Short mmCIF file of C-alpha atoms and ligand atoms in Angstrom, two decimals:
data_model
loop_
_atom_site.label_atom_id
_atom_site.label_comp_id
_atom_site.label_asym_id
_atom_site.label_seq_id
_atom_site.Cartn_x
_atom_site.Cartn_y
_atom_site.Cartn_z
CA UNK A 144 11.18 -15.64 28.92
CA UNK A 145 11.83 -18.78 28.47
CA UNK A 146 10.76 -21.69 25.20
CA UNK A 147 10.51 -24.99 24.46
CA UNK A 148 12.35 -26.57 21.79
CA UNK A 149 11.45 -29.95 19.85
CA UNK A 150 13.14 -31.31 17.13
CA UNK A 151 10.32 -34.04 16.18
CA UNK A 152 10.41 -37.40 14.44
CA UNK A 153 12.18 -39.10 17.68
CA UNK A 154 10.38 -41.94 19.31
CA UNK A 155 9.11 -42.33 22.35
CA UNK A 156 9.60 -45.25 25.38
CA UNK A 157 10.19 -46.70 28.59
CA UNK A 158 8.64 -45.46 31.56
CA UNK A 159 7.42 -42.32 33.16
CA UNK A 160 5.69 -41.23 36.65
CA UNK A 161 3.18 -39.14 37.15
CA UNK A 162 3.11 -36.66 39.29
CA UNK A 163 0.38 -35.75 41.44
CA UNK A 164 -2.52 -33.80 40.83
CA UNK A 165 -2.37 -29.80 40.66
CA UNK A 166 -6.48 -29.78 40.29
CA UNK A 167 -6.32 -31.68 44.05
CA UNK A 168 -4.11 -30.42 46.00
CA UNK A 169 -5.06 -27.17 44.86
CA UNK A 170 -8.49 -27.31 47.12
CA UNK A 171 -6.85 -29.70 49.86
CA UNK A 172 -4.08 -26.87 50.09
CA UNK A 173 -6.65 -24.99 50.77
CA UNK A 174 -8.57 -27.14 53.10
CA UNK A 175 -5.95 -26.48 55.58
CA UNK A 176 -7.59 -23.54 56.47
CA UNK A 177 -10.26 -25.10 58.30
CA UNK A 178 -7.50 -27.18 60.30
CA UNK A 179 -6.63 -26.42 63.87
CA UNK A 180 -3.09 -29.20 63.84
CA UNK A 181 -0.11 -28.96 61.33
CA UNK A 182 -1.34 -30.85 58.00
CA UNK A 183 1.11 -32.65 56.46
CA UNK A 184 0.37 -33.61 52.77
CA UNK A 185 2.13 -35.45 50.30
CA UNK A 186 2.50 -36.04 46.84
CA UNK A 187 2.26 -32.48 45.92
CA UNK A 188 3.12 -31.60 42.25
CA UNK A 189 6.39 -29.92 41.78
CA UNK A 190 4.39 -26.88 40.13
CA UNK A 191 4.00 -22.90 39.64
CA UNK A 192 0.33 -22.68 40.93
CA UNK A 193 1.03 -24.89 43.78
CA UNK A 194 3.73 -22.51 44.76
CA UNK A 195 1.17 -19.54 44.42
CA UNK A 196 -1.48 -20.90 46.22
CA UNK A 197 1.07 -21.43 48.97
CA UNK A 198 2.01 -17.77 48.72
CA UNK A 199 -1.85 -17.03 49.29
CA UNK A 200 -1.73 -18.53 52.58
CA UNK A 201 1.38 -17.23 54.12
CA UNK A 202 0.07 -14.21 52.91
CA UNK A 203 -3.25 -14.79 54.87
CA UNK A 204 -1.18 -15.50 58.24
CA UNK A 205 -0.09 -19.42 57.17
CA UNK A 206 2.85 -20.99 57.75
CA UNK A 207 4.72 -23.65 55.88
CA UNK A 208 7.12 -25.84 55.11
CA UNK A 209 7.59 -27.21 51.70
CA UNK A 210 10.19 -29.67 49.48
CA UNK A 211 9.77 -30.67 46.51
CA UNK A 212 6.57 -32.99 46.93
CA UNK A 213 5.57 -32.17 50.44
CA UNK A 214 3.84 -29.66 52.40
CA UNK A 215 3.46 -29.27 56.02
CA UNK A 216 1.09 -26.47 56.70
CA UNK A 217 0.04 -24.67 59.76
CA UNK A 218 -2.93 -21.91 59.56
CA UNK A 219 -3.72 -21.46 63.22
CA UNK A 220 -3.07 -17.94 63.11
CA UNK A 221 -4.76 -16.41 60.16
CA UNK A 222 -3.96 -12.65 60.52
CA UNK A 223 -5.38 -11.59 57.02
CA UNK A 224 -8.77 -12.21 55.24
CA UNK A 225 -7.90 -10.64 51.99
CA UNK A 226 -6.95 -12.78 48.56
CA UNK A 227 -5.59 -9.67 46.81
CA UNK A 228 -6.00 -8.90 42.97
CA UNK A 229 -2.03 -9.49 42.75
CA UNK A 230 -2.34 -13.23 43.57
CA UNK A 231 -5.91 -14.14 42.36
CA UNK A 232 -4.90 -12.34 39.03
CA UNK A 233 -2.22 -14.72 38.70
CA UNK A 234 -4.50 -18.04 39.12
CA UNK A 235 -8.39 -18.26 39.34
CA UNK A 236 -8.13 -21.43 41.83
CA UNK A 237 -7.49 -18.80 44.47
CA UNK A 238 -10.92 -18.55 44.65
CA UNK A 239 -10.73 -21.86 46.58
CA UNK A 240 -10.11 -19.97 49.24
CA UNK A 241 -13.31 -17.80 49.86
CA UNK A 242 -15.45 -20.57 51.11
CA UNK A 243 -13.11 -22.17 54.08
CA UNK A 244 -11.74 -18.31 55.04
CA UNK A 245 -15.58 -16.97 55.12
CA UNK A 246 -16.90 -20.03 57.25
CA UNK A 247 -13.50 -20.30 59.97
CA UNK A 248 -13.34 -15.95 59.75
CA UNK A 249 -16.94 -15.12 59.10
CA UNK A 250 -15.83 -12.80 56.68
CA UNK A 251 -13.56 -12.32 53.52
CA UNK A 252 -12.27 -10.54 51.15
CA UNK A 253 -11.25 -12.29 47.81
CA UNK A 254 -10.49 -10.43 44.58
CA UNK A 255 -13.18 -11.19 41.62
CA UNK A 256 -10.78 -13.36 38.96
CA UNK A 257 -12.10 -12.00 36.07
CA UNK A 258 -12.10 -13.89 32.73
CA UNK A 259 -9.15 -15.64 31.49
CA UNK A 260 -8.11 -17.33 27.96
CA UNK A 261 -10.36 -19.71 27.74
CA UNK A 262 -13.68 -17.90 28.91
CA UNK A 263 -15.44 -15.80 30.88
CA UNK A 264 -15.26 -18.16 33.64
CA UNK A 265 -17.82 -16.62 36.21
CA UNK A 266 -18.18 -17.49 39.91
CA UNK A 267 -21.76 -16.44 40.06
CA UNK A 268 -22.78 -19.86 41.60
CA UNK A 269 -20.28 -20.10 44.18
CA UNK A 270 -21.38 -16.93 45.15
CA UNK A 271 -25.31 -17.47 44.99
CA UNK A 272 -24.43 -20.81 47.24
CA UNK A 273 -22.67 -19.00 50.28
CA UNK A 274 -25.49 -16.34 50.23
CA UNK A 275 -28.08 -19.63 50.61
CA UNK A 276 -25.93 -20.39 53.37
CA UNK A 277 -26.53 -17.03 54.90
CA UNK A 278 -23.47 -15.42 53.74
CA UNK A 279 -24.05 -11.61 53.08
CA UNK A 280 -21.97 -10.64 49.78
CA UNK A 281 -21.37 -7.62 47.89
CA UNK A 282 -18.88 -6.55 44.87
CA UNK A 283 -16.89 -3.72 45.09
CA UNK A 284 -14.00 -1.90 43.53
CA UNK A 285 -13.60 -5.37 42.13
CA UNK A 286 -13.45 -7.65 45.15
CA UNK A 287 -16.16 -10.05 46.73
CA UNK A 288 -16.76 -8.97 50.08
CA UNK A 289 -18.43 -11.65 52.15
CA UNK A 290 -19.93 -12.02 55.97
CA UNK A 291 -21.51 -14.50 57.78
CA UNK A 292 -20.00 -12.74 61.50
CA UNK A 293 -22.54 -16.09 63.21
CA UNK A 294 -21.09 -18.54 60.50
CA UNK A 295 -22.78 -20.35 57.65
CA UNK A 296 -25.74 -22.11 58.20
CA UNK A 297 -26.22 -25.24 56.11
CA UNK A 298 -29.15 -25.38 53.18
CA UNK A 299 -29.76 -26.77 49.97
CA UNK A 300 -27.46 -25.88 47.64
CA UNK A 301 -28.87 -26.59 43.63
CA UNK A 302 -26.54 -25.98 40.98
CA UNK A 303 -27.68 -24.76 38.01
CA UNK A 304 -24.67 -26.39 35.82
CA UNK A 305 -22.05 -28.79 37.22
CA UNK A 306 -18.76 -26.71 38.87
CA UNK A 307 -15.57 -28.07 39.93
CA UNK A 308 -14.07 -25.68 41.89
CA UNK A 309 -18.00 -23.87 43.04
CA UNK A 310 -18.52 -27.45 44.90
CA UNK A 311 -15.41 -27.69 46.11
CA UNK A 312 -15.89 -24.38 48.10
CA UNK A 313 -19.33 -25.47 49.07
CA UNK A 314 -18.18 -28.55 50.71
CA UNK A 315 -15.52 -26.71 52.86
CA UNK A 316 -17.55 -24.33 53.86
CA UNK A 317 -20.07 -27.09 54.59
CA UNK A 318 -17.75 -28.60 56.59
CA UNK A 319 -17.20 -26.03 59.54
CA UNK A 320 -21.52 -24.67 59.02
CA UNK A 321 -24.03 -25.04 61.73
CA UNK A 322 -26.29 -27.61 60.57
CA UNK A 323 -26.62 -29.71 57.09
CA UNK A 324 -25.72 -28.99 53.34
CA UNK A 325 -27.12 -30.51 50.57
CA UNK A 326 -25.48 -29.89 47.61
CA UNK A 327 -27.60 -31.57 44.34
CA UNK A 328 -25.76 -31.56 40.85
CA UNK A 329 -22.13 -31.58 42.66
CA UNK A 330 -19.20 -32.22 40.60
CA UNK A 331 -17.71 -35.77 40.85
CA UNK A 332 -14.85 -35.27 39.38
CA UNK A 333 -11.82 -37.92 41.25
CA UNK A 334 -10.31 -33.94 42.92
CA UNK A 335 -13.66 -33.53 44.54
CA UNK A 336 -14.30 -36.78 45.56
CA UNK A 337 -10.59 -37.03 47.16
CA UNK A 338 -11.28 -33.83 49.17
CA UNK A 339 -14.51 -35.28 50.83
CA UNK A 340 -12.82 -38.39 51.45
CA UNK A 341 -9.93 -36.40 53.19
CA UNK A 342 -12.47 -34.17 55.32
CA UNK A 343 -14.26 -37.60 56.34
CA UNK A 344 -11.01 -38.67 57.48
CA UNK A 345 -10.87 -35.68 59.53
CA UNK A 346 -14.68 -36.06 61.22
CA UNK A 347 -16.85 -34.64 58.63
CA UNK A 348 -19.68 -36.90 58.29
CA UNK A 349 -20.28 -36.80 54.58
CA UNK A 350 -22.85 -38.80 52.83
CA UNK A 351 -23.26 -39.49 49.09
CA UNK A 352 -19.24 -39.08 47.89
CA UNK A 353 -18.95 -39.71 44.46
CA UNK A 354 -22.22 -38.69 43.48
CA UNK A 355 -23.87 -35.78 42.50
CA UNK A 356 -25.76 -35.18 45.58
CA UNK A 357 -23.31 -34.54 48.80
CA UNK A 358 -24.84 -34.15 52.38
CA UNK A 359 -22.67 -32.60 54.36
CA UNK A 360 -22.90 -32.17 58.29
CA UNK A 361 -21.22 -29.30 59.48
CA UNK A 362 -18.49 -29.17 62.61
CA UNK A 363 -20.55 -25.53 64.05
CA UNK A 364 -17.20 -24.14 63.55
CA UNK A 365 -15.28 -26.23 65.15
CA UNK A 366 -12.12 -26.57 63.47
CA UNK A 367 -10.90 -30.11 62.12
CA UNK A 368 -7.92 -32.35 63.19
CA UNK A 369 -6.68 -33.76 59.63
CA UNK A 370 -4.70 -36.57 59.51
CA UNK A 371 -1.86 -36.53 56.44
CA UNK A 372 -2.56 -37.73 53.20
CA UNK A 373 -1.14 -38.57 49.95
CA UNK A 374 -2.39 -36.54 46.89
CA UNK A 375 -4.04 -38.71 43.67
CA UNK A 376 -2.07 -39.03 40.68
CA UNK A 377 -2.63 -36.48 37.79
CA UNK A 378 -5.03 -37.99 35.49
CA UNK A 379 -5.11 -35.32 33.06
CA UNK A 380 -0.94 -35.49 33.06
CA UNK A 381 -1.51 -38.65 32.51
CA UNK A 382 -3.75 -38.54 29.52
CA UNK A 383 -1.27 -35.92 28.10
CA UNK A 384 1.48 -38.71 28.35
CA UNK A 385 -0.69 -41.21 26.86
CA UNK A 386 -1.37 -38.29 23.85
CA UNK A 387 2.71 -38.44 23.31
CA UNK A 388 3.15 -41.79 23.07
CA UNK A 389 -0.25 -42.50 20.42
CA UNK A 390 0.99 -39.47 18.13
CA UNK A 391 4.29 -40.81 17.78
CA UNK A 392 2.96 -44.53 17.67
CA UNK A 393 4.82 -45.67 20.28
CA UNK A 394 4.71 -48.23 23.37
CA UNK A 395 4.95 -46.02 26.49
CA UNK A 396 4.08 -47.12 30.86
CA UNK A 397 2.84 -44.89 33.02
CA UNK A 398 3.84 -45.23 36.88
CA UNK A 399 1.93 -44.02 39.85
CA UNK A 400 -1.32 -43.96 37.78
CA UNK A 401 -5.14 -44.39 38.99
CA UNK A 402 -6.61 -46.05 35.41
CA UNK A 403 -9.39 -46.04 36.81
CA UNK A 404 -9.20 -41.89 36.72
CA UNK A 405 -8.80 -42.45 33.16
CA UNK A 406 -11.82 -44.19 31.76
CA UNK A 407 -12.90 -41.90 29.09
CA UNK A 408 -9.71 -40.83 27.81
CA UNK A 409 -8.33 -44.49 27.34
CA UNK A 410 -11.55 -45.52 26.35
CA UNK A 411 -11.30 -42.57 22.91
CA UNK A 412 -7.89 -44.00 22.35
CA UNK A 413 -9.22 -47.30 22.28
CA UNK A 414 -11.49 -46.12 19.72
CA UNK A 415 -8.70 -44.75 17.70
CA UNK A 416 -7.28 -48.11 17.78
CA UNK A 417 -4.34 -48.08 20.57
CA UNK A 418 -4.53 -50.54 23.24
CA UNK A 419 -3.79 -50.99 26.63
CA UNK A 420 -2.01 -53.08 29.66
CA UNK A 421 -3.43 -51.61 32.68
CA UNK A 422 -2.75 -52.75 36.68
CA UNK A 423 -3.97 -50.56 39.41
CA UNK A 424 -1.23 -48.04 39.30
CA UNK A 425 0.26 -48.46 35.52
CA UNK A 426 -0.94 -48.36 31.94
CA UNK A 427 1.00 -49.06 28.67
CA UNK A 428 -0.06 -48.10 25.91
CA UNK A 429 0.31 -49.93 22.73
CA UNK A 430 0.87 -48.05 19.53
CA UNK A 431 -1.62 -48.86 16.28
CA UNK A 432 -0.70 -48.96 12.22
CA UNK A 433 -3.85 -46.51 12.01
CA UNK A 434 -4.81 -43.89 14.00
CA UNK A 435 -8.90 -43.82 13.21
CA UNK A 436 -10.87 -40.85 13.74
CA UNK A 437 -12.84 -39.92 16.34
CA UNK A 438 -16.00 -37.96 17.82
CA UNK A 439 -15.42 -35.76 21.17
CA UNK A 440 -17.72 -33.97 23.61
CA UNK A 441 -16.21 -32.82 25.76
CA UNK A 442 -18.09 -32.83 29.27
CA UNK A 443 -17.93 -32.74 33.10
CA UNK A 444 -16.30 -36.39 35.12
CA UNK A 445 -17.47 -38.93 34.32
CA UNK A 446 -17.38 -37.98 30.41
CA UNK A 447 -14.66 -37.12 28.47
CA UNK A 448 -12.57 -33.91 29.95
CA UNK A 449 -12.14 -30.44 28.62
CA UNK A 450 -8.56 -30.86 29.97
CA UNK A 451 -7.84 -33.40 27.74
CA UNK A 452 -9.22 -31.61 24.58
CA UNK A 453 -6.39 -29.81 23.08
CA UNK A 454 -3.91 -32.95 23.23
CA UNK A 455 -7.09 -34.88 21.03
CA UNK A 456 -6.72 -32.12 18.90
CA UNK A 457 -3.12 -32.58 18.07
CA UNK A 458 -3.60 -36.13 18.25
CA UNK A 459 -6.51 -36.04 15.63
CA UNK A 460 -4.36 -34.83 12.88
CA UNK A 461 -2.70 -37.65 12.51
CA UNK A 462 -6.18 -39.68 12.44
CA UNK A 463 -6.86 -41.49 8.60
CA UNK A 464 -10.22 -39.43 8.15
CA UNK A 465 -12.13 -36.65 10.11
CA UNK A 466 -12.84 -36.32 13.26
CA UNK A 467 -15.01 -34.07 15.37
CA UNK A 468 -14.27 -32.15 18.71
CA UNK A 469 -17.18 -30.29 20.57
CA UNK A 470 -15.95 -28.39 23.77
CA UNK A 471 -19.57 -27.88 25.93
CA UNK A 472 -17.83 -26.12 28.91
CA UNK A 473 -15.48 -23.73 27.79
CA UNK A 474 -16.62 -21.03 24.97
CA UNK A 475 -13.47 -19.99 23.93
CA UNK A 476 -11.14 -23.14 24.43
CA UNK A 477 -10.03 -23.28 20.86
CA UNK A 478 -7.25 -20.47 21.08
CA UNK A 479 -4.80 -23.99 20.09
CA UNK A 480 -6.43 -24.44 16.21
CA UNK A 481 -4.89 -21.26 14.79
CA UNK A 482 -1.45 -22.63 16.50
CA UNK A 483 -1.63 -26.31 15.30
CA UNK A 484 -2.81 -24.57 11.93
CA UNK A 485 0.42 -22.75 11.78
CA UNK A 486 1.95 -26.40 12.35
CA UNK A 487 0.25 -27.94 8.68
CA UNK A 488 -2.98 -28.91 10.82
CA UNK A 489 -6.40 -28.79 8.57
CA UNK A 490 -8.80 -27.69 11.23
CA UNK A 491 -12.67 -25.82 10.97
CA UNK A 492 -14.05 -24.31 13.54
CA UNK A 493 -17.28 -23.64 13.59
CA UNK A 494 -18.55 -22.01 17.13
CA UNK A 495 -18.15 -25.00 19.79
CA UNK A 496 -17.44 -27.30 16.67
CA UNK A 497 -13.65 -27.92 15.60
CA UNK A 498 -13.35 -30.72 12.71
CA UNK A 499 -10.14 -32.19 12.59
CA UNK A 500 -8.72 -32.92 9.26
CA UNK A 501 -6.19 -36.34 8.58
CA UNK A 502 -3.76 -37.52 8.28
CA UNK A 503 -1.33 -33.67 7.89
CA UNK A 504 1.91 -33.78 8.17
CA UNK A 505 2.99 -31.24 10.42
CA UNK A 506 5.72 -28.88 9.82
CA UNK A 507 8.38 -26.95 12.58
CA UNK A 508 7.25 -23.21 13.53
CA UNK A 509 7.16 -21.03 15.91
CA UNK A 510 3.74 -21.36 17.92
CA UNK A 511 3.01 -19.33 21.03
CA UNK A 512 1.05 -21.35 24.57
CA UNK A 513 -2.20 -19.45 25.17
CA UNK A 514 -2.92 -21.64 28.19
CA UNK A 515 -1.65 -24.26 29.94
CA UNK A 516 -3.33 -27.69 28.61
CA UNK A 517 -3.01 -25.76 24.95
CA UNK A 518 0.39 -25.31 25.46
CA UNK A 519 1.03 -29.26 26.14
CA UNK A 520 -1.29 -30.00 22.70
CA UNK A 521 1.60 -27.51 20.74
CA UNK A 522 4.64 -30.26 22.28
CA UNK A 523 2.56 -33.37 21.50
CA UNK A 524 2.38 -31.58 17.63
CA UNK A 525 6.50 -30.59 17.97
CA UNK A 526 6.80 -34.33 18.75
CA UNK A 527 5.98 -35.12 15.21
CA UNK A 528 6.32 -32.39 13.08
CA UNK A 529 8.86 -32.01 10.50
CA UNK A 530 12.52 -30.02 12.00
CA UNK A 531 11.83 -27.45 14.71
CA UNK A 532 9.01 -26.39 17.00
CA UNK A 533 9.40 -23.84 19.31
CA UNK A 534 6.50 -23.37 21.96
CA UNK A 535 6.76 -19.94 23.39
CA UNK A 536 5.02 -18.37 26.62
CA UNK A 537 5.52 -21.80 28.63
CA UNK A 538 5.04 -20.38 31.83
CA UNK A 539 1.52 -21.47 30.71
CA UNK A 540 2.98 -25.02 31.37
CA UNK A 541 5.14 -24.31 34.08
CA UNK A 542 1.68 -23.38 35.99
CA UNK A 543 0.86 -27.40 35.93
CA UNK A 544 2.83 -29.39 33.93
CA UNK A 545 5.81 -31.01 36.85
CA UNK A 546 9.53 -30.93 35.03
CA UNK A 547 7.59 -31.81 31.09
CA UNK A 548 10.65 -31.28 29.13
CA UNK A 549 12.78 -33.58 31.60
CA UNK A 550 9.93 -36.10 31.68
CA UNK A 551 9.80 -36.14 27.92
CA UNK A 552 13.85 -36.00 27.54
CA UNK A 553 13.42 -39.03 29.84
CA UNK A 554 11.45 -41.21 27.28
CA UNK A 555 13.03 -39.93 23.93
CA UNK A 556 12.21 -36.59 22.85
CA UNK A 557 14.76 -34.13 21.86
CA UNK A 558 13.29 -31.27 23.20
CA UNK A 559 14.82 -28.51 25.62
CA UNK A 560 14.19 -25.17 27.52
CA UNK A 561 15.84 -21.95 26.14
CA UNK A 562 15.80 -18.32 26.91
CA UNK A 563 14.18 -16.20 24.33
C1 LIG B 899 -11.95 -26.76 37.03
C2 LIG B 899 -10.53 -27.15 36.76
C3 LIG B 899 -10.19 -26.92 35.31
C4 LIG B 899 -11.18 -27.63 34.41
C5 LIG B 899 -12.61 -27.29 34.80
C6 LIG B 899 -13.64 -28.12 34.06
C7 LIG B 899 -9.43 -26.74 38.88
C8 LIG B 899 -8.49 -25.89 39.67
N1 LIG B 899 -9.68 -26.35 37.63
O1 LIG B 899 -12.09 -25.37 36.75
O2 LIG B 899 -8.86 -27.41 35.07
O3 LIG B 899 -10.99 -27.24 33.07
O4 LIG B 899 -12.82 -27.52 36.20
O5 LIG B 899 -13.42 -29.47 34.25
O6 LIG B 899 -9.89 -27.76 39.34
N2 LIG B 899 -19.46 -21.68 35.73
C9 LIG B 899 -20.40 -20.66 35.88
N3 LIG B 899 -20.52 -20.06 37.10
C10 LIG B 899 -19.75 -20.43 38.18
C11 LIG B 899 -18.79 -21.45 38.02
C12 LIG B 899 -18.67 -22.07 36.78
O7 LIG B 899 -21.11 -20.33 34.94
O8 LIG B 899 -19.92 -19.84 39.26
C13 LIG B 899 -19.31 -22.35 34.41
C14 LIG B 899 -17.93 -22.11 33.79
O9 LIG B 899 -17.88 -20.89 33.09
C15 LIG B 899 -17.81 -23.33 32.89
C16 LIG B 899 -18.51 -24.43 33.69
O10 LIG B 899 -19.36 -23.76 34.62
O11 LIG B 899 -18.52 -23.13 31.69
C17 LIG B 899 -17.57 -25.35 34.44
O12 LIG B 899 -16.66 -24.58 35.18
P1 LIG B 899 -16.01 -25.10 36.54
O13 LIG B 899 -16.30 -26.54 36.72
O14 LIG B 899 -16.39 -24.18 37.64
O15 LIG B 899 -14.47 -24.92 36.24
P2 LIG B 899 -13.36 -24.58 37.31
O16 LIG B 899 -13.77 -25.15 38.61
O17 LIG B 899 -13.02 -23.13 37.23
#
């Protein structure tokens, strides 16, 4: 297995470009489903749950061809409508599947993903959406069976609490239903928002993008002709970037960035006292003498993101004072403290409370990735802690991070990828 090591104290500079988003072209991967042409998309992060998700659909009858940052994908003959237990085990965005397979196929199988490091992570609402749209579900044996042999038929959908990838499926399967779908407290997050501006592109009258009420009209089952696109940039590597460069108090640019994405997270650094040169599609940030402390609550787009969370964390140790981290959507995101403790960091948690302890100075160890944006707050903390960190289990990063350690060799860090 293979580990990351950092040797900290070097400084960080110059440029680096972001790749583009795993959390949208996981769904618009998926979209393809409800194609009837070859969809080309580009952009594509060079990433491990990309390439699973891809493995999904070939699996399901899709096929594909793929470089490094593009996709061309063809799923006119879908042979299979089972997301087996091996793949879905492996990443829980395979559920973004169940929605556009159930409304083309009228029926699906898709292995339940269970919980996963962070959380229980239910799909309970995705579920009680598709049986509003006159899907008939049941759970077996550990798989969610669902038919609809007529199709969907569009309805209200109400969430009761905000869900990323739950609208995501609603909107797809929205999108080939007879009739309208209203979906009321949908996510707005910049992933959702580029997959209903994709699916306009391709026909689907959508009203209200960008909002938290969607009307969607559906094609009666028609399937869509999607023109290609260009996947968004990866605001949450991004905001890990940005992380690197204000631990280590350095100036860094970003390339191929969407600022605007970004709001929250440059608006808590701004509070810590960095500051910023921002265009449309770059940001530099600016390094400060003191890092000031902060207050986080975490929350769904447009509020500050639970993906971002564990970088503050590592980030907040080198803050003059005490600052305060509340995650609200994930109960156990906090599996990072006990690693940055290990690191010199003076962190309490209290239940959904962490308070954040600084300035430490952080000391080399060997720390272990429990998931993938926890895995990038360990680095940030190897960036400046005394001699050697090594970050073990980084297949945790590998799942969304695109080439980190080259990225970060790029600007300055002496970090590198062994084999245990
Ligand atoms: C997505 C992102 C993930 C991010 C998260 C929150 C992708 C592929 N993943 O995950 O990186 O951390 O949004 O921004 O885009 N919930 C239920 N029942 C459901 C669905 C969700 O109770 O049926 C709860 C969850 O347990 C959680 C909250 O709702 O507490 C938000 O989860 P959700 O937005 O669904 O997260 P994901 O879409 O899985």
């Amino acid at each position: 297995m293979d580990y990351l090591q950092i040797q900290g104290l070097s400084h960080l500079g110059g440029e680096v470009i972001i790749s583009g988003a795993k959390n949208a072209a996981l769904p618009l991967i998926a979209m393809t489903l409800l194609a009837k042409n070859n969809v080309t998309i580009t952009n594509i992060p060079d990433v491990k749950d990309i390439k699973t998700l891809l493995k999904l659909l070939e699996h399901l009858g899709a096929t594909f061809t793929h470089d490094e940052h593009s996709v061309n994908i063809n799923t006119s003959h879908i042979i299979h409508t089972k997301a087996t237990y091996e793949i879905v085990k492996t990443m829980r965005a395979s559920i973004l599947v169940l929605g556009p397979l159930l409304a083309r196929e009228g029926h699906c199988e898709v292995s339940l993903p269970g919980g996963c490091a962070i959380g229980q992570r239910p799909i309970d609402l995705h579920l009680k959406a598709l049986e509003m749209m006159g899907a008939k579900i049941t759970i077996h044996g550990g798989y969610v069976y669902a038919e609809a042999k007529d199709g969907l038929k569009g309805a209200h959908i109400i969430f009761d609490k905000i869900t990323v990838t739950g609208t995501a499926n609603i909107i797809m399967a929205a999108a080939l239903a007879h009739g309208k779908t209203t979906i009321t407290n949908a996510a707005r997050e910049p992933e959702v928002v580029q997959l209903c501006e994709v699916l306009r592109n391709s026909g689907v009258n959508i009203e209200g993008v960008g909002t938290s009420e969607l009307v969607i009209y559906g094609s009666d089952r028609r399937l869509l002709e999607i023109s290609p696109f260009e996947i968004i940039p990866d605001r949450i590597e991004a905001g890990t970037y940005l992380c690197a460069a204000a631990i280590t108090k350095d100036t860094l640019t970003l390339e191929k960035v969407r600022p605007d994405h970004l709001e929250s997270v440059i608006g808590k650094l701004e509070e810590m006292g960095f500051s910023f040169d921002t265009s449309t599609d770059s940001i530099t940030i600016h390094p400060t003498e003191v890092i000031k402390p902060v207050s986080i609550v975490t929350q769904e787009y447009p509020a500050f993101p639970t993906d971002m969370q564990a970088q503050f964390m590592a980030l907040c140790t080198q803050a003059e004072g005490t600052s305060i981290i509340e995650e609200r959507l994930f109960e156990n995101r906090f599996m990072h403290v006990s690693e940055l403790q290990r690191l010199g960091a003076d962190i309490k948690l209290n239940a959904k409370l962490a308070t954040i302890t600084g300035t430490t100075e952080l000391n080399g160890a060997d720390v272990m990735a429990t998931d993938l944006r926890a895995s990038s707050a360990l680095v940030l903390a190897g960036l400046i802690a005394n001699g050697t960190t090594r970050v073990h289990r980084i297949y945790h990063l590998d799942r969304g991070y695109e080439k980190l350690e080259s990225k970060l060799k790029s600007i300055g860090a002496d970090i590198e990828r062994l084999s245990e």
